[in-house]
JSON list of C-alpha atoms in Angstrom, two decimals:
[
{"chain": "A", "resi": 1, "resn": "MET", "atom": "CA", "xyz": [-81.11, -17.25, 8.22]},
{"chain": "A", "resi": 2, "resn": "PHE", "atom": "CA", "xyz": [-78.14, -14.89, 8.47]},
{"chain": "A", "resi": 3, "resn": "LYS", "atom": "CA", "xyz": [-77.15, -15.54, 4.86]},
{"chain": "A", "resi": 4, "resn": "ALA", "atom": "CA", "xyz": [-80.69, -14.89, 3.65]},
{"chain": "A", "resi": 5, "resn": "CYS", "atom": "CA", "xyz": [-80.93, -11.63, 5.60]},
{"chain": "A", "resi": 6, "resn": "ARG", "atom": "CA", "xyz": [-77.61, -10.32, 4.30]},
{"chain": "A", "resi": 7, "resn": "THR", "atom": "CA", "xyz": [-78.71, -11.10, 0.75]},
{"chain": "A", "resi": 8, "resn": "VAL", "atom": "CA", "xyz": [-81.87, -9.06, 1.13]},
{"chain": "A", "resi": 9, "resn": "VAL", "atom": "CA", "xyz": [-79.94, -6.14, 2.56]},
{"chain": "A", "resi": 10, "resn": "SER", "atom": "CA", "xyz": [-77.34, -6.26, -0.22]},
{"chain": "A", "resi": 11, "resn": "ASN", "atom": "CA", "xyz": [-79.96, -6.34, -2.95]},
{"chain": "A", "resi": 12, "resn": "LYS", "atom": "CA", "xyz": [-81.76, -3.34, -1.49]},
{"chain": "A", "resi": 13, "resn": "ALA", "atom": "CA", "xyz": [-78.46, -1.49, -1.50]},
{"chain": "A", "resi": 14, "resn": "ALA", "atom": "CA", "xyz": [-77.79, -2.56, -5.09]},
{"chain": "A", "resi": 15, "resn": "ARG", "atom": "CA", "xyz": [-81.21, -1.30, -6.19]},
{"chain": "A", "resi": 16, "resn": "ARG", "atom": "CA", "xyz": [-80.39, 2.07, -4.70]},
{"chain": "A", "resi": 17, "resn": "GLY", "atom": "CA", "xyz": [-77.21, 2.06, -6.81]},
{"chain": "A", "resi": 18, "resn": "ARG", "atom": "CA", "xyz": [-74.79, 2.25, -3.88]},
{"chain": "A", "resi": 19, "resn": "SER", "atom": "CA", "xyz": [-71.74, 0.72, -5.53]},
{"chain": "A", "resi": 20, "resn": "PRO", "atom": "CA", "xyz": [-69.35, 1.29, -2.60]},
{"chain": "A", "resi": 21, "resn": "SER", "atom": "CA", "xyz": [-71.64, -0.83, -0.41]},
{"chain": "A", "resi": 22, "resn": "ALA", "atom": "CA", "xyz": [-71.34, -3.63, -2.98]},
{"chain": "A", "resi": 23, "resn": "LEU", "atom": "CA", "xyz": [-67.57, -3.64, -2.51]},
{"chain": "A", "resi": 24, "resn": "ARG", "atom": "CA", "xyz": [-67.92, -3.66, 1.28]},
{"chain": "A", "resi": 25, "resn": "LEU", "atom": "CA", "xyz": [-70.42, -6.52, 1.20]},
{"chain": "A", "resi": 26, "resn": "ALA", "atom": "CA", "xyz": [-68.29, -8.44, -1.29]},
{"chain": "A", "resi": 27, "resn": "PHE", "atom": "CA", "xyz": [-65.28, -8.14, 1.02]},
{"chain": "A", "resi": 28, "resn": "THR", "atom": "CA", "xyz": [-67.29, -9.22, 4.08]},
{"chain": "A", "resi": 29, "resn": "ARG", "atom": "CA", "xyz": [-68.73, -12.25, 2.30]},
{"chain": "A", "resi": 30, "resn": "ALA", "atom": "CA", "xyz": [-65.33, -13.22, 0.89]},
{"chain": "A", "resi": 31, "resn": "VAL", "atom": "CA", "xyz": [-63.86, -13.17, 4.40]},
{"chain": "A", "resi": 32, "resn": "GLN", "atom": "CA", "xyz": [-66.70, -15.34, 5.69]},
{"chain": "A", "resi": 33, "resn": "ASP", "atom": "CA", "xyz": [-66.50, -17.89, 2.88]},
{"chain": "A", "resi": 34, "resn": "TRP", "atom": "CA", "xyz": [-62.71, -18.06, 3.05]},
{"chain": "A", "resi": 35, "resn": "TYR", "atom": "CA", "xyz": [-62.77, -18.52, 6.83]},
{"chain": "A", "resi": 36, "resn": "TYR", "atom": "CA", "xyz": [-65.33, -21.31, 6.77]},
{"chain": "A", "resi": 37, "resn": "GLY", "atom": "CA", "xyz": [-63.49, -23.09, 3.94]},
{"chain": "A", "resi": 38, "resn": "LEU", "atom": "CA", "xyz": [-60.02, -22.31, 5.27]},
{"chain": "A", "resi": 39, "resn": "ILE", "atom": "CA", "xyz": [-58.38, -25.71, 4.75]},
{"chain": "A", "resi": 40, "resn": "PRO", "atom": "CA", "xyz": [-59.87, -26.60, 1.32]},
{"chain": "A", "resi": 41, "resn": "PHE", "atom": "CA", "xyz": [-59.09, -23.12, 0.01]},
{"chain": "A", "resi": 42, "resn": "ALA", "atom": "CA", "xyz": [-55.53, -23.30, 1.36]},
{"chain": "A", "resi": 43, "resn": "ILE", "atom": "CA", "xyz": [-55.04, -26.59, -0.52]},
{"chain": "A", "resi": 44, "resn": "MET", "atom": "CA", "xyz": [-56.49, -25.19, -3.75]},
{"chain": "A", "resi": 45, "resn": "ASN", "atom": "CA", "xyz": [-54.47, -21.99, -3.42]},
{"chain": "A", "resi": 46, "resn": "PHE", "atom": "CA", "xyz": [-51.33, -24.12, -3.17]},
{"chain": "A", "resi": 47, "resn": "PHE", "atom": "CA", "xyz": [-52.37, -26.00, -6.32]},
{"chain": "A", "resi": 48, "resn": "TRP", "atom": "CA", "xyz": [-52.90, -22.65, -8.03]},
{"chain": "A", "resi": 49, "resn": "ILE", "atom": "CA", "xyz": [-49.39, -21.47, -7.08]},
{"chain": "A", "resi": 50, "resn": "VAL", "atom": "CA", "xyz": [-47.80, -24.68, -8.40]},
{"chain": "A", "resi": 51, "resn": "LEU", "atom": "CA", "xyz": [-49.75, -24.59, -11.67]},
{"chain": "A", "resi": 52, "resn": "THR", "atom": "CA", "xyz": [-49.13, -20.87, -12.18]},
{"chain": "A", "resi": 53, "resn": "VAL", "atom": "CA", "xyz": [-45.37, -21.43, -11.97]},
{"chain": "A", "resi": 54, "resn": "THR", "atom": "CA", "xyz": [-45.65, -23.69, -15.03]},
{"chain": "A", "resi": 55, "resn": "VAL", "atom": "CA", "xyz": [-47.14, -20.73, -17.00]},
{"chain": "A", "resi": 56, "resn": "VAL", "atom": "CA", "xyz": [-48.97, -23.11, -19.36]},
{"chain": "A", "resi": 57, "resn": "ALA", "atom": "CA", "xyz": [-51.54, -23.98, -16.71]},
{"chain": "A", "resi": 58, "resn": "ALA", "atom": "CA", "xyz": [-51.77, -20.48, -15.21]},
{"chain": "A", "resi": 59, "resn": "PRO", "atom": "CA", "xyz": [-54.96, -19.31, -17.01]},
{"chain": "A", "resi": 60, "resn": "PRO", "atom": "CA", "xyz": [-56.84, -22.62, -16.49]},
{"chain": "A", "resi": 61, "resn": "ALA", "atom": "CA", "xyz": [-55.78, -22.67, -12.83]},
{"chain": "A", "resi": 62, "resn": "THR", "atom": "CA", "xyz": [-57.13, -19.13, -12.40]},
{"chain": "A", "resi": 63, "resn": "ALA", "atom": "CA", "xyz": [-60.41, -20.13, -14.02]},
{"chain": "A", "resi": 64, "resn": "ALA", "atom": "CA", "xyz": [-60.58, -23.23, -11.81]},
{"chain": "A", "resi": 65, "resn": "MET", "atom": "CA", "xyz": [-60.09, -21.14, -8.68]},
{"chain": "A", "resi": 66, "resn": "LEU", "atom": "CA", "xyz": [-62.84, -18.78, -9.79]},
{"chain": "A", "resi": 67, "resn": "GLY", "atom": "CA", "xyz": [-65.13, -21.73, -10.50]},
{"chain": "A", "resi": 68, "resn": "VAL", "atom": "CA", "xyz": [-64.66, -23.15, -7.01]},
{"chain": "A", "resi": 69, "resn": "ALA", "atom": "CA", "xyz": [-65.05, -19.67, -5.52]},
{"chain": "A", "resi": 70, "resn": "ARG", "atom": "CA", "xyz": [-68.35, -19.32, -7.35]},
{"chain": "A", "resi": 71, "resn": "ASP", "atom": "CA", "xyz": [-69.55, -22.62, -5.85]},
{"chain": "A", "resi": 72, "resn": "ALA", "atom": "CA", "xyz": [-68.58, -21.46, -2.37]},
{"chain": "A", "resi": 73, "resn": "ALA", "atom": "CA", "xyz": [-70.15, -18.03, -2.84]},
{"chain": "A", "resi": 74, "resn": "ALA", "atom": "CA", "xyz": [-73.37, -19.71, -3.98]},
{"chain": "A", "resi": 75, "resn": "GLY", "atom": "CA", "xyz": [-73.50, -21.78, -0.79]},
{"chain": "A", "resi": 76, "resn": "GLN", "atom": "CA", "xyz": [-72.41, -25.04, -2.43]},
{"chain": "A", "resi": 77, "resn": "GLY", "atom": "CA", "xyz": [-69.03, -25.24, -0.72]},
{"chain": "A", "resi": 78, "resn": "GLY", "atom": "CA", "xyz": [-65.57, -25.20, -2.28]},
{"chain": "A", "resi": 79, "resn": "GLU", "atom": "CA", "xyz": [-64.02, -28.63, -2.85]},
{"chain": "A", "resi": 80, "resn": "PRO", "atom": "CA", "xyz": [-60.54, -29.45, -4.17]},
{"chain": "A", "resi": 81, "resn": "ARG", "atom": "CA", "xyz": [-61.95, -32.13, -6.50]},
{"chain": "A", "resi": 82, "resn": "MET", "atom": "CA", "xyz": [-64.01, -29.43, -8.25]},
{"chain": "A", "resi": 83, "resn": "PHE", "atom": "CA", "xyz": [-60.84, -27.42, -8.77]},
{"chain": "A", "resi": 84, "resn": "PHE", "atom": "CA", "xyz": [-59.52, -30.12, -11.11]},
{"chain": "A", "resi": 85, "resn": "PHE", "atom": "CA", "xyz": [-62.92, -30.51, -12.75]},
{"chain": "A", "resi": 86, "resn": "TYR", "atom": "CA", "xyz": [-62.97, -26.81, -13.63]},
{"chain": "A", "resi": 87, "resn": "LEU", "atom": "CA", "xyz": [-59.32, -26.96, -14.63]},
{"chain": "A", "resi": 88, "resn": "ARG", "atom": "CA", "xyz": [-60.20, -29.43, -17.40]},
{"chain": "A", "resi": 89, "resn": "ARG", "atom": "CA", "xyz": [-63.53, -27.84, -18.29]},
{"chain": "A", "resi": 90, "resn": "PHE", "atom": "CA", "xyz": [-62.21, -24.30, -18.79]},
{"chain": "A", "resi": 91, "resn": "PHE", "atom": "CA", "xyz": [-58.70, -25.11, -20.05]},
{"chain": "A", "resi": 92, "resn": "TRP", "atom": "CA", "xyz": [-58.98, -23.77, -23.61]},
{"chain": "A", "resi": 93, "resn": "ARG", "atom": "CA", "xyz": [-61.58, -21.12, -22.76]},
{"chain": "A", "resi": 94, "resn": "ALA", "atom": "CA", "xyz": [-59.29, -19.77, -20.05]},
{"chain": "A", "resi": 95, "resn": "TRP", "atom": "CA", "xyz": [-56.33, -19.72, -22.41]},
{"chain": "A", "resi": 96, "resn": "ALA", "atom": "CA", "xyz": [-58.31, -17.63, -24.90]},
{"chain": "A", "resi": 97, "resn": "LEU", "atom": "CA", "xyz": [-58.82, -14.92, -22.28]},
{"chain": "A", "resi": 98, "resn": "GLY", "atom": "CA", "xyz": [-55.38, -15.59, -20.82]},
{"chain": "A", "resi": 99, "resn": "GLY", "atom": "CA", "xyz": [-53.78, -14.81, -24.17]},
{"chain": "A", "resi": 100, "resn": "LEU", "atom": "CA", "xyz": [-55.62, -11.50, -24.36]},
{"chain": "A", "resi": 101, "resn": "THR", "atom": "CA", "xyz": [-54.67, -10.77, -20.76]},
{"chain": "A", "resi": 102, "resn": "PHE", "atom": "CA", "xyz": [-50.97, -11.36, -21.39]},
{"chain": "A", "resi": 103, "resn": "LEU", "atom": "CA", "xyz": [-51.02, -9.41, -24.65]},
{"chain": "A", "resi": 104, "resn": "GLY", "atom": "CA", "xyz": [-52.88, -6.41, -23.24]},
{"chain": "A", "resi": 105, "resn": "SER", "atom": "CA", "xyz": [-50.74, -6.30, -20.11]},
{"chain": "A", "resi": 106, "resn": "ALA", "atom": "CA", "xyz": [-47.51, -6.57, -22.13]},
{"chain": "A", "resi": 107, "resn": "ILE", "atom": "CA", "xyz": [-48.58, -3.71, -24.41]},
{"chain": "A", "resi": 108, "resn": "LEU", "atom": "CA", "xyz": [-49.52, -1.44, -21.52]},
{"chain": "A", "resi": 109, "resn": "LEU", "atom": "CA", "xyz": [-46.34, -2.14, -19.56]},
{"chain": "A", "resi": 110, "resn": "SER", "atom": "CA", "xyz": [-44.12, -1.69, -22.61]},
{"chain": "A", "resi": 111, "resn": "ASP", "atom": "CA", "xyz": [-45.89, 1.59, -23.43]},
{"chain": "A", "resi": 112, "resn": "LEU", "atom": "CA", "xyz": [-45.39, 2.75, -19.86]},
{"chain": "A", "resi": 113, "resn": "ASN", "atom": "CA", "xyz": [-41.68, 1.99, -20.03]},
{"chain": "A", "resi": 114, "resn": "PHE", "atom": "CA", "xyz": [-41.31, 3.53, -23.52]},
{"chain": "A", "resi": 115, "resn": "PHE", "atom": "CA", "xyz": [-43.03, 6.82, -22.72]},
{"chain": "A", "resi": 116, "resn": "ALA", "atom": "CA", "xyz": [-41.26, 7.06, -19.37]},
{"chain": "A", "resi": 117, "resn": "SER", "atom": "CA", "xyz": [-37.89, 6.99, -21.15]},
{"chain": "A", "resi": 118, "resn": "MET", "atom": "CA", "xyz": [-39.04, 9.25, -24.00]},
{"chain": "A", "resi": 119, "resn": "LEU", "atom": "CA", "xyz": [-40.61, 11.95, -21.79]},
{"chain": "A", "resi": 120, "resn": "SER", "atom": "CA", "xyz": [-38.11, 11.89, -18.93]},
{"chain": "A", "resi": 121, "resn": "ALA", "atom": "CA", "xyz": [-36.46, 15.06, -20.26]},
{"chain": "A", "resi": 122, "resn": "VAL", "atom": "CA", "xyz": [-39.74, 17.02, -20.12]},
{"chain": "A", "resi": 123, "resn": "PRO", "atom": "CA", "xyz": [-41.12, 16.88, -16.55]},
{"chain": "A", "resi": 124, "resn": "SER", "atom": "CA", "xyz": [-44.55, 18.33, -17.34]},
{"chain": "A", "resi": 125, "resn": "ALA", "atom": "CA", "xyz": [-45.17, 15.99, -20.27]},
{"chain": "A", "resi": 126, "resn": "PHE", "atom": "CA", "xyz": [-43.70, 13.11, -18.26]},
{"chain": "A", "resi": 127, "resn": "ASN", "atom": "CA", "xyz": [-46.15, 13.60, -15.39]},
{"chain": "A", "resi": 128, "resn": "VAL", "atom": "CA", "xyz": [-49.19, 13.87, -17.67]},
{"chain": "A", "resi": 129, "resn": "GLY", "atom": "CA", "xyz": [-48.17, 10.91, -19.83]},
{"chain": "A", "resi": 130, "resn": "ILE", "atom": "CA", "xyz": [-47.33, 8.60, -16.96]},
{"chain": "A", "resi": 131, "resn": "PHE", "atom": "CA", "xyz": [-50.51, 9.54, -15.08]},
{"chain": "A", "resi": 132, "resn": "PHE", "atom": "CA", "xyz": [-52.60, 8.76, -18.15]},
{"chain": "A", "resi": 133, "resn": "LEU", "atom": "CA", "xyz": [-50.92, 5.40, -18.75]},
{"chain": "A", "resi": 134, "resn": "LEU", "atom": "CA", "xyz": [-51.25, 4.45, -15.08]},
{"chain": "A", "resi": 135, "resn": "TYR", "atom": "CA", "xyz": [-54.94, 5.33, -15.26]},
{"chain": "A", "resi": 136, "resn": "VAL", "atom": "CA", "xyz": [-55.36, 3.10, -18.33]},
{"chain": "A", "resi": 137, "resn": "LEU", "atom": "CA", "xyz": [-53.51, 0.32, -16.50]},
{"chain": "A", "resi": 138, "resn": "VAL", "atom": "CA", "xyz": [-55.88, 0.61, -13.51]},
{"chain": "A", "resi": 139, "resn": "VAL", "atom": "CA", "xyz": [-58.92, 0.48, -15.81]},
{"chain": "A", "resi": 140, "resn": "TRP", "atom": "CA", "xyz": [-57.40, -2.60, -17.45]},
{"chain": "A", "resi": 141, "resn": "LEU", "atom": "CA", "xyz": [-57.09, -4.27, -14.03]},
{"chain": "A", "resi": 142, "resn": "GLU", "atom": "CA", "xyz": [-60.71, -3.36, -13.26]},
{"chain": "A", "resi": 143, "resn": "PHE", "atom": "CA", "xyz": [-61.74, -4.95, -16.53]},
{"chain": "A", "resi": 144, "resn": "LEU", "atom": "CA", "xyz": [-59.83, -8.17, -15.82]},
{"chain": "A", "resi": 145, "resn": "LEU", "atom": "CA", "xyz": [-61.30, -8.52, -12.32]},
{"chain": "A", "resi": 146, "resn": "ILE", "atom": "CA", "xyz": [-64.74, -8.59, -13.94]},
{"chain": "A", "resi": 147, "resn": "ALA", "atom": "CA", "xyz": [-63.95, -10.48, -17.16]},
{"chain": "A", "resi": 148, "resn": "TRP", "atom": "CA", "xyz": [-62.34, -13.51, -15.52]},
{"chain": "A", "resi": 149, "resn": "PRO", "atom": "CA", "xyz": [-65.21, -14.43, -13.15]},
{"chain": "A", "resi": 150, "resn": "LEU", "atom": "CA", "xyz": [-67.70, -13.67, -15.93]},
{"chain": "A", "resi": 151, "resn": "LEU", "atom": "CA", "xyz": [-65.85, -16.10, -18.23]},
{"chain": "A", "resi": 152, "resn": "VAL", "atom": "CA", "xyz": [-66.44, -18.87, -15.68]},
{"chain": "A", "resi": 153, "resn": "ASP", "atom": "CA", "xyz": [-69.96, -17.93, -14.60]},
{"chain": "A", "resi": 154, "resn": "GLN", "atom": "CA", "xyz": [-71.30, -17.80, -18.18]},
{"chain": "A", "resi": 155, "resn": "PRO", "atom": "CA", "xyz": [-69.64, -20.75, -19.96]},
{"chain": "A", "resi": 156, "resn": "GLU", "atom": "CA", "xyz": [-72.14, -20.57, -22.81]},
{"chain": "A", "resi": 157, "resn": "MET", "atom": "CA", "xyz": [-71.31, -16.92, -23.50]},
{"chain": "A", "resi": 158, "resn": "THR", "atom": "CA", "xyz": [-68.89, -16.27, -26.35]},
{"chain": "A", "resi": 159, "resn": "LEU", "atom": "CA", "xyz": [-65.57, -14.63, -25.50]},
{"chain": "A", "resi": 160, "resn": "ARG", "atom": "CA", "xyz": [-66.61, -11.58, -27.51]},
{"chain": "A", "resi": 161, "resn": "ASN", "atom": "CA", "xyz": [-69.69, -11.08, -25.33]},
{"chain": "A", "resi": 162, "resn": "VAL", "atom": "CA", "xyz": [-67.69, -11.73, -22.17]},
{"chain": "A", "resi": 163, "resn": "LEU", "atom": "CA", "xyz": [-65.36, -8.89, -23.15]},
{"chain": "A", "resi": 164, "resn": "ARG", "atom": "CA", "xyz": [-68.26, -6.64, -24.12]},
{"chain": "A", "resi": 165, "resn": "ASN", "atom": "CA", "xyz": [-70.20, -7.18, -20.88]},
{"chain": "A", "resi": 166, "resn": "ALA", "atom": "CA", "xyz": [-67.05, -6.85, -18.78]},
{"chain": "A", "resi": 167, "resn": "ALA", "atom": "CA", "xyz": [-66.30, -3.51, -20.47]},
{"chain": "A", "resi": 168, "resn": "ILE", "atom": "CA", "xyz": [-69.84, -2.27, -19.78]},
{"chain": "A", "resi": 169, "resn": "LEU", "atom": "CA", "xyz": [-69.62, -3.23, -16.10]},
{"chain": "A", "resi": 170, "resn": "THR", "atom": "CA", "xyz": [-66.17, -1.66, -15.85]},
{"chain": "A", "resi": 171, "resn": "LEU", "atom": "CA", "xyz": [-67.49, 1.68, -17.09]},
{"chain": "A", "resi": 172, "resn": "ARG", "atom": "CA", "xyz": [-70.75, 1.49, -15.14]},
{"chain": "A", "resi": 173, "resn": "SER", "atom": "CA", "xyz": [-69.29, 1.67, -11.62]},
{"chain": "A", "resi": 174, "resn": "PRO", "atom": "CA", "xyz": [-65.87, 3.35, -11.87]},
{"chain": "A", "resi": 175, "resn": "GLY", "atom": "CA", "xyz": [-65.67, 4.28, -8.18]},
{"chain": "A", "resi": 176, "resn": "ALA", "atom": "CA", "xyz": [-66.42, 0.80, -6.83]},
{"chain": "A", "resi": 177, "resn": "ASN", "atom": "CA", "xyz": [-64.24, -0.83, -9.49]},
{"chain": "A", "resi": 178, "resn": "LEU", "atom": "CA", "xyz": [-61.33, 1.40, -8.51]},
{"chain": "A", "resi": 179, "resn": "GLY", "atom": "CA", "xyz": [-61.87, 0.40, -4.89]},
{"chain": "A", "resi": 180, "resn": "LEU", "atom": "CA", "xyz": [-61.78, -3.27, -5.92]},
{"chain": "A", "resi": 181, "resn": "VAL", "atom": "CA", "xyz": [-58.44, -2.81, -7.70]},
{"chain": "A", "resi": 182, "resn": "VAL", "atom": "CA", "xyz": [-56.93, -0.91, -4.77]},
{"chain": "A", "resi": 183, "resn": "LEU", "atom": "CA", "xyz": [-58.12, -3.61, -2.36]},
{"chain": "A", "resi": 184, "resn": "VAL", "atom": "CA", "xyz": [-56.62, -6.40, -4.49]},
{"chain": "A", "resi": 185, "resn": "ILE", "atom": "CA", "xyz": [-53.32, -4.51, -4.77]},
{"chain": "A", "resi": 186, "resn": "LEU", "atom": "CA", "xyz": [-53.21, -4.07, -0.99]},
{"chain": "A", "resi": 187, "resn": "ILE", "atom": "CA", "xyz": [-53.92, -7.76, -0.46]},
{"chain": "A", "resi": 188, "resn": "PHE", "atom": "CA", "xyz": [-51.21, -8.69, -2.96]},
{"chain": "A", "resi": 189, "resn": "THR", "atom": "CA", "xyz": [-48.70, -6.35, -1.29]},
{"chain": "A", "resi": 190, "resn": "LEU", "atom": "CA", "xyz": [-49.48, -7.84, 2.11]},
{"chain": "A", "resi": 191, "resn": "SER", "atom": "CA", "xyz": [-49.10, -11.34, 0.65]},
{"chain": "A", "resi": 192, "resn": "LEU", "atom": "CA", "xyz": [-45.63, -10.48, -0.66]},
{"chain": "A", "resi": 193, "resn": "PHE", "atom": "CA", "xyz": [-44.51, -9.57, 2.86]},
{"chain": "A", "resi": 194, "resn": "LEU", "atom": "CA", "xyz": [-46.22, -12.63, 4.35]},
{"chain": "A", "resi": 195, "resn": "ALA", "atom": "CA", "xyz": [-45.31, -15.44, 1.98]},
{"chain": "A", "resi": 196, "resn": "VAL", "atom": "CA", "xyz": [-47.68, -17.87, 3.68]},
{"chain": "A", "resi": 197, "resn": "LEU", "atom": "CA", "xyz": [-50.62, -15.71, 2.55]},
{"chain": "A", "resi": 198, "resn": "LEU", "atom": "CA", "xyz": [-49.45, -15.80, -1.05]},
{"chain": "A", "resi": 199, "resn": "ALA", "atom": "CA", "xyz": [-49.06, -19.58, -0.91]},
{"chain": "A", "resi": 200, "resn": "LEU", "atom": "CA", "xyz": [-52.26, -20.43, 0.96]},
{"chain": "A", "resi": 201, "resn": "ALA", "atom": "CA", "xyz": [-54.74, -17.55, 0.67]},
{"chain": "A", "resi": 202, "resn": "PHE", "atom": "CA", "xyz": [-54.17, -14.87, -1.97]},
{"chain": "A", "resi": 203, "resn": "ALA", "atom": "CA", "xyz": [-55.73, -16.43, -5.10]},
{"chain": "A", "resi": 204, "resn": "ALA", "atom": "CA", "xyz": [-58.58, -18.06, -3.17]},
{"chain": "A", "resi": 205, "resn": "PHE", "atom": "CA", "xyz": [-59.55, -14.87, -1.38]},
{"chain": "A", "resi": 206, "resn": "VAL", "atom": "CA", "xyz": [-59.32, -12.67, -4.49]},
{"chain": "A", "resi": 207, "resn": "ALA", "atom": "CA", "xyz": [-61.41, -15.21, -6.42]},
{"chain": "A", "resi": 208, "resn": "LEU", "atom": "CA", "xyz": [-64.10, -15.11, -3.73]},
{"chain": "A", "resi": 209, "resn": "LEU", "atom": "CA", "xyz": [-63.95, -11.32, -3.63]},
{"chain": "A", "resi": 210, "resn": "ALA", "atom": "CA", "xyz": [-64.31, -11.04, -7.43]},
{"chain": "A", "resi": 211, "resn": "GLN", "atom": "CA", "xyz": [-67.20, -13.51, -7.55]},
{"chain": "A", "resi": 212, "resn": "HIS", "atom": "CA", "xyz": [-69.15, -11.80, -4.77]},
{"chain": "A", "resi": 213, "resn": "TYR", "atom": "CA", "xyz": [-68.47, -8.40, -6.30]},
{"chain": "A", "resi": 214, "resn": "LEU", "atom": "CA", "xyz": [-69.72, -9.50, -9.73]},
{"chain": "A", "resi": 215, "resn": "HIS", "atom": "CA", "xyz": [-72.82, -11.03, -8.15]},
{"chain": "A", "resi": 216, "resn": "LEU", "atom": "CA", "xyz": [-73.67, -7.81, -6.34]},
{"chain": "A", "resi": 217, "resn": "GLN", "atom": "CA", "xyz": [-73.03, -5.63, -9.39]},
{"chain": "A", "resi": 218, "resn": "ALA", "atom": "CA", "xyz": [-74.70, -7.88, -11.98]},
{"chain": "A", "resi": 219, "resn": "ALA", "atom": "CA", "xyz": [-76.51, -10.81, -10.40]},
{"chain": "A", "resi": 220, "resn": "LEU", "atom": "CA", "xyz": [-77.91, -12.12, -13.70]},
{"chain": "A", "resi": 221, "resn": "LEU", "atom": "CA", "xyz": [-74.47, -12.19, -15.31]},
{"chain": "A", "resi": 222, "resn": "ALA", "atom": "CA", "xyz": [-72.95, -13.86, -12.26]},
{"chain": "A", "resi": 223, "resn": "ASN", "atom": "CA", "xyz": [-75.76, -16.42, -12.58]},
{"chain": "A", "resi": 224, "resn": "PHE", "atom": "CA", "xyz": [-75.79, -17.41, -8.90]},
{"chain": "A", "resi": 225, "resn": "PRO", "atom": "CA", "xyz": [-78.63, -19.74, -7.84]},
{"chain": "A", "resi": 226, "resn": "ARG", "atom": "CA", "xyz": [-81.25, -18.08, -5.65]},
{"chain": "A", "resi": 227, "resn": "LEU", "atom": "CA", "xyz": [-80.88, -18.46, -1.90]},
{"chain": "A", "resi": 228, "resn": "PRO", "atom": "CA", "xyz": [-83.81, -18.57, 0.56]},
{"chain": "A", "resi": 229, "resn": "GLY", "atom": "CA", "xyz": [-85.07, -15.03, 1.08]},
{"chain": "A", "resi": 230, "resn": "ASP", "atom": "CA", "xyz": [-83.16, -13.74, -1.96]},
{"chain": "A", "resi": 231, "resn": "GLU", "atom": "CA", "xyz": [-84.93, -10.76, -3.52]},
{"chain": "A", "resi": 232, "resn": "ILE", "atom": "CA", "xyz": [-82.79, -9.99, -6.55]},
{"chain": "A", "resi": 233, "resn": "SER", "atom": "CA", "xyz": [-84.42, -7.36, -8.70]},
{"chain": "A", "resi": 234, "resn": "GLN", "atom": "CA", "xyz": [-84.98, -8.36, -12.32]},
{"chain": "A", "resi": 235, "resn": "ASP", "atom": "CA", "xyz": [-85.06, -4.72, -13.51]}
]
């Protein structure tokens, strides 16, 4: 009953175009789902850490975590066995987006370092250039936080359309997307100081947060099954 009521409220807020409320609701739901699946998510987060260290399995492990998070967010529960199912299912698809993620991130970071050294002698140009590149980097992070869950939620969608739709959603709600990036950065920073969070919670919680956020911002793209009392607008 509670879950149905919160869905109705969130959809009314979404129809009014209140993006900040979508971020707040996504965070609240992520906390709830993570808390109720604490042990399974801790196990899967540990698997994610181990696989990410290998580098080769990092993109598929990220897709697998997002797949399990989608199941949990849809009320189907998050199970470790499904983590390995999604790991196999999305292996090559995840690497396609993973390659673009690594390439884009490497270009942005190298540009940031290059222009920082080139413009260091001119303070005014340095400040403008670095601010612009940092802004582009933030937008890139916003894009990735939408593209990765979308890649998993729409397995029949081509990578080109995943990138296109993720770009549209990134530009549609800049304020809420910025809030999402800031929230993820804060969670990551906290996890660095508390290593147990990085090992047992970080990836699982961010995956839940991203899936709920995508569902609230674009329910049809997130492709969540309807819940009792769900009143998602088809407009």
